C-alpha cells in the first residue's frame, strides 16, 4: 500500500517526443498515443539539469495481448566522482516486467535506484536513458526478441511525493 501523497507531477516527454527522440513511429490504443517499440530500444531524453524536488519517474506503457519484455531507467549526470572511470549515474535496481495487457503506469521511485559515484542527487543531469527490452528472459543467455504483441511508451513524468515517515524495518536504533 502506497501512503505517499503526490505533491506535483511534471510531464517531461509525450509519446510524440519519445518517438521523435528515438526515430520511432506512433500508434494509438484506447484513445491514447504511444511510441511503438518494435524491438529492444534505448531512448534518451533531456529533461533539464536539475530535477529537484522530484523523486519518482512515471512511465505510461501500453502492452497488447501477447507482449512481453522489461523496462529500465537511468539518470546520467555530468559530474564524475574522483577515481571512477565513468560519470556519476543512477540506475533502476529492478527491471519492471511487461506482463499485462492495456495501459499501465510504471513507477520508478528514487529509493529503488542504484547509485554509481557520489552524485548530489538528481542535479547536474545530462540525460535520462530509458531501455525497453522486448521478449522474454531466456535463462542466463539474455532476452529473446518477440514479435508477439505491441509495446508502446506513452507519457514520461516526474513526480514529487510527500513521504510518510514510519519506523525503520530493522527496528528502533539504539
mmCIF file of C-alpha atoms in Angstrom:
data_model
loop_
_atom_site.group_PDB
_atom_site.id
_atom_site.type_symbol
_atom_site.label_atom_id
_atom_site.label_comp_id
_atom_site.label_asym_id
_atom_site.label_seq_id
_atom_site.Cartn_x
_atom_site.Cartn_y
_atom_site.Cartn_z
ATOM 1 C CA UNK A 1 0.000 0.000 0.000
ATOM 2 C CA UNK A 2 1.416 3.390 -1.024
ATOM 3 C CA UNK A 3 0.797 6.012 1.644
ATOM 4 C CA UNK A 4 2.840 8.702 -0.134
ATOM 5 C CA UNK A 5 0.948 11.782 -1.269
ATOM 6 C CA UNK A 6 1.573 13.336 -4.689
ATOM 7 C CA UNK A 7 2.627 16.975 -4.379
ATOM 8 C CA UNK A 8 3.245 17.675 -8.075
ATOM 9 C CA UNK A 9 3.711 15.961 -11.435
ATOM 10 C CA UNK A 10 5.649 17.330 -14.421
ATOM 11 C CA UNK A 11 5.459 15.637 -17.828
ATOM 12 C CA UNK A 12 8.911 15.579 -19.424
ATOM 13 C CA UNK A 13 8.015 13.835 -22.680
ATOM 14 C CA UNK A 14 4.891 12.905 -24.587
ATOM 15 C CA UNK A 15 4.668 9.801 -26.768
ATOM 16 C CA UNK A 16 5.387 12.041 -29.774
ATOM 17 C CA UNK A 17 8.535 13.408 -28.052
ATOM 18 C CA UNK A 18 9.701 9.842 -27.336
ATOM 19 C CA UNK A 19 9.043 8.805 -30.943
ATOM 20 C CA UNK A 20 10.983 11.789 -32.268
ATOM 21 C CA UNK A 21 13.925 11.238 -29.860
ATOM 22 C CA UNK A 22 14.299 7.577 -30.894
ATOM 23 C CA UNK A 23 13.090 7.818 -34.525
ATOM 24 C CA UNK A 24 10.036 5.631 -33.836
ATOM 25 C CA UNK A 25 6.542 5.603 -35.262
ATOM 26 C CA UNK A 26 3.420 6.242 -33.191
ATOM 27 C CA UNK A 27 0.297 4.200 -32.642
ATOM 28 C CA UNK A 28 -2.883 4.595 -30.665
ATOM 29 C CA UNK A 29 -4.714 2.389 -28.179
ATOM 30 C CA UNK A 30 -7.748 3.169 -26.051
ATOM 31 C CA UNK A 31 -7.635 6.802 -27.182
ATOM 32 C CA UNK A 32 -4.013 7.379 -26.116
ATOM 33 C CA UNK A 33 -0.943 7.785 -28.351
ATOM 34 C CA UNK A 34 2.185 5.698 -27.812
ATOM 35 C CA UNK A 35 5.657 5.454 -29.368
ATOM 36 C CA UNK A 36 5.830 1.978 -30.906
ATOM 37 C CA UNK A 37 8.725 -0.112 -29.523
ATOM 38 C CA UNK A 38 9.472 -2.644 -32.320
ATOM 39 C CA UNK A 39 12.484 -4.301 -30.638
ATOM 40 C CA UNK A 40 14.847 -3.584 -27.755
ATOM 41 C CA UNK A 41 15.052 0.206 -27.721
ATOM 42 C CA UNK A 42 17.221 2.761 -25.918
ATOM 43 C CA UNK A 43 15.565 6.179 -25.614
ATOM 44 C CA UNK A 44 17.478 9.250 -24.459
ATOM 45 C CA UNK A 45 15.615 12.287 -23.133
ATOM 46 C CA UNK A 46 16.955 15.652 -21.926
ATOM 47 C CA UNK A 47 14.579 16.918 -19.195
ATOM 48 C CA UNK A 48 16.906 19.588 -17.772
ATOM 49 C CA UNK A 49 19.901 19.856 -15.464
ATOM 50 C CA UNK A 50 18.122 19.943 -12.089
ATOM 51 C CA UNK A 51 15.259 17.521 -11.394
ATOM 52 C CA UNK A 52 14.699 18.606 -7.786
ATOM 53 C CA UNK A 53 12.285 18.427 -5.958
ATOM 54 C CA UNK A 54 11.052 15.389 -7.938
ATOM 55 C CA UNK A 55 11.768 11.897 -6.603
ATOM 56 C CA UNK A 56 9.956 9.472 -8.896
ATOM 57 C CA UNK A 57 9.628 8.704 -12.610
ATOM 58 C CA UNK A 58 6.288 7.542 -14.022
ATOM 59 C CA UNK A 59 6.237 5.832 -17.411
ATOM 60 C CA UNK A 60 2.928 5.148 -19.124
ATOM 61 C CA UNK A 61 3.293 1.863 -21.025
ATOM 62 C CA UNK A 62 0.876 0.105 -23.339
ATOM 63 C CA UNK A 63 1.124 -3.672 -23.857
ATOM 64 C CA UNK A 64 -1.105 -5.556 -26.276
ATOM 65 C CA UNK A 65 -2.107 -9.177 -25.801
ATOM 66 C CA UNK A 66 0.980 -11.413 -26.020
ATOM 67 C CA UNK A 67 3.511 -8.618 -25.418
ATOM 68 C CA UNK A 68 6.459 -9.202 -23.105
ATOM 69 C CA UNK A 69 9.699 -7.568 -22.044
ATOM 70 C CA UNK A 70 11.019 -5.267 -19.343
ATOM 71 C CA UNK A 71 11.833 -1.632 -18.576
ATOM 72 C CA UNK A 72 14.868 0.046 -17.041
ATOM 73 C CA UNK A 73 15.605 3.718 -16.457
ATOM 74 C CA UNK A 74 18.851 5.530 -15.772
ATOM 75 C CA UNK A 75 19.824 9.081 -14.872
ATOM 76 C CA UNK A 76 23.195 10.114 -16.270
ATOM 77 C CA UNK A 77 24.914 13.041 -14.544
ATOM 78 C CA UNK A 78 27.567 15.450 -15.799
ATOM 79 C CA UNK A 79 29.501 15.091 -12.512
ATOM 80 C CA UNK A 80 32.207 12.483 -12.026
ATOM 81 C CA UNK A 81 33.472 11.171 -8.708
ATOM 82 C CA UNK A 82 37.247 11.271 -8.437
ATOM 83 C CA UNK A 83 38.771 7.852 -9.054
ATOM 84 C CA UNK A 84 35.879 6.478 -11.113
ATOM 85 C CA UNK A 85 36.175 5.862 -14.844
ATOM 86 C CA UNK A 86 32.536 6.769 -15.549
ATOM 87 C CA UNK A 87 30.371 9.742 -14.731
ATOM 88 C CA UNK A 88 28.024 9.568 -11.765
ATOM 89 C CA UNK A 89 24.676 7.957 -12.514
ATOM 90 C CA UNK A 90 21.583 6.275 -11.124
ATOM 91 C CA UNK A 91 20.101 3.005 -12.454
ATOM 92 C CA UNK A 92 16.785 1.380 -11.683
ATOM 93 C CA UNK A 93 17.641 -1.569 -9.471
ATOM 94 C CA UNK A 94 14.946 -3.993 -10.592
ATOM 95 C CA UNK A 95 13.508 -4.326 -14.077
ATOM 96 C CA UNK A 96 9.764 -3.807 -14.448
ATOM 97 C CA UNK A 97 8.388 -6.848 -16.241
ATOM 98 C CA UNK A 98 5.885 -6.204 -19.026
ATOM 99 C CA UNK A 99 3.285 -8.836 -18.163
ATOM 100 C CA UNK A 100 -0.055 -7.059 -18.512
ATOM 101 C CA UNK A 101 -2.479 -6.084 -21.261
ATOM 102 C CA UNK A 102 -3.577 -2.470 -21.759
ATOM 103 C CA UNK A 103 -2.168 0.756 -20.287
ATOM 104 C CA UNK A 104 -0.226 0.757 -17.025
ATOM 105 C CA UNK A 105 1.766 3.377 -15.161
ATOM 106 C CA UNK A 106 5.206 2.032 -14.206
ATOM 107 C CA UNK A 107 6.751 3.859 -11.265
ATOM 108 C CA UNK A 108 10.460 4.226 -10.535
ATOM 109 C CA UNK A 109 10.881 5.870 -7.095
ATOM 110 C CA UNK A 110 14.270 7.330 -6.165
ATOM 111 C CA UNK A 111 14.729 4.887 -3.287
ATOM 112 C CA UNK A 112 14.837 1.973 -5.762
ATOM 113 C CA UNK A 113 17.740 3.353 -7.809
ATOM 114 C CA UNK A 114 21.299 2.072 -7.559
ATOM 115 C CA UNK A 115 23.775 4.937 -7.239
ATOM 116 C CA UNK A 116 27.126 4.857 -9.029
ATOM 117 C CA UNK A 117 29.556 7.519 -7.831
ATOM 118 C CA UNK A 118 28.754 10.291 -5.392
ATOM 119 C CA UNK A 119 26.179 12.466 -7.173
ATOM 120 C CA UNK A 120 24.479 15.326 -5.321
ATOM 121 C CA UNK A 121 21.067 13.885 -6.066
ATOM 122 C CA UNK A 122 19.064 14.411 -9.226
ATOM 123 C CA UNK A 123 21.095 17.506 -10.185
ATOM 124 C CA UNK A 124 23.760 18.026 -12.864
ATOM 125 C CA UNK A 125 21.674 15.724 -15.070
ATOM 126 C CA UNK A 126 22.916 15.154 -18.605
ATOM 127 C CA UNK A 127 20.119 12.840 -19.776
ATOM 128 C CA UNK A 128 17.577 10.193 -18.879
ATOM 129 C CA UNK A 129 18.035 6.797 -20.544
ATOM 130 C CA UNK A 130 15.016 4.515 -20.846
ATOM 131 C CA UNK A 131 15.557 0.959 -22.074
ATOM 132 C CA UNK A 132 12.635 -1.151 -23.217
ATOM 133 C CA UNK A 133 13.667 -4.757 -23.891
ATOM 134 C CA UNK A 134 11.243 -6.855 -25.929
ATOM 135 C CA UNK A 135 10.762 -10.580 -25.402
ATOM 136 C CA UNK A 136 11.044 -12.989 -22.521
ATOM 137 C CA UNK A 137 14.079 -13.716 -20.401
ATOM 138 C CA UNK A 138 15.738 -16.937 -21.598
ATOM 139 C CA UNK A 139 17.723 -18.196 -18.623
ATOM 140 C CA UNK A 140 21.204 -16.720 -18.346
ATOM 141 C CA UNK A 141 21.620 -16.267 -22.090
ATOM 142 C CA UNK A 142 19.775 -12.957 -22.370
ATOM 143 C CA UNK A 143 16.469 -11.824 -23.738
ATOM 144 C CA UNK A 144 14.834 -13.286 -26.808
ATOM 145 C CA UNK A 145 13.108 -10.749 -29.048
ATOM 146 C CA UNK A 146 9.476 -11.457 -29.732
ATOM 147 C CA UNK A 147 7.187 -10.112 -32.436
ATOM 148 C CA UNK A 148 4.115 -11.055 -30.377
ATOM 149 C CA UNK A 149 2.098 -8.122 -29.108
ATOM 150 C CA UNK A 150 2.682 -4.393 -29.349
ATOM 151 C CA UNK A 151 4.610 -2.498 -26.692
ATOM 152 C CA UNK A 152 4.275 1.283 -26.659
ATOM 153 C CA UNK A 153 5.686 4.054 -24.465
ATOM 154 C CA UNK A 154 3.382 6.952 -23.652
ATOM 155 C CA UNK A 155 3.981 9.977 -21.442
ATOM 156 C CA UNK A 156 7.076 10.130 -19.212
ATOM 157 C CA UNK A 157 6.575 12.126 -15.991
ATOM 158 C CA UNK A 158 8.456 13.279 -12.933
ATOM 159 C CA UNK A 159 6.572 13.170 -9.636
ATOM 160 C CA UNK A 160 7.269 14.844 -6.306
ATOM 161 C CA UNK A 161 5.931 12.870 -3.357
ATOM 162 C CA UNK A 162 5.341 13.720 0.270
ATOM 163 C CA UNK A 163 6.595 10.631 2.007
ATOM 164 C CA UNK A 164 5.074 9.078 5.093
ATOM 165 C CA UNK A 165 7.753 8.716 7.770
ATOM 166 C CA UNK A 166 7.494 5.474 9.673
ATOM 167 C CA UNK A 167 9.521 3.072 11.747
ATOM 168 C CA UNK A 168 12.657 1.543 10.255
ATOM 169 C CA UNK A 169 12.043 -2.100 9.159
ATOM 170 C CA UNK A 170 15.042 -3.260 11.246
ATOM 171 C CA UNK A 171 13.500 -1.869 14.414
ATOM 172 C CA UNK A 172 14.440 1.080 16.602
ATOM 173 C CA UNK A 173 18.029 2.311 16.612
ATOM 174 C CA UNK A 174 19.798 2.074 19.850
#
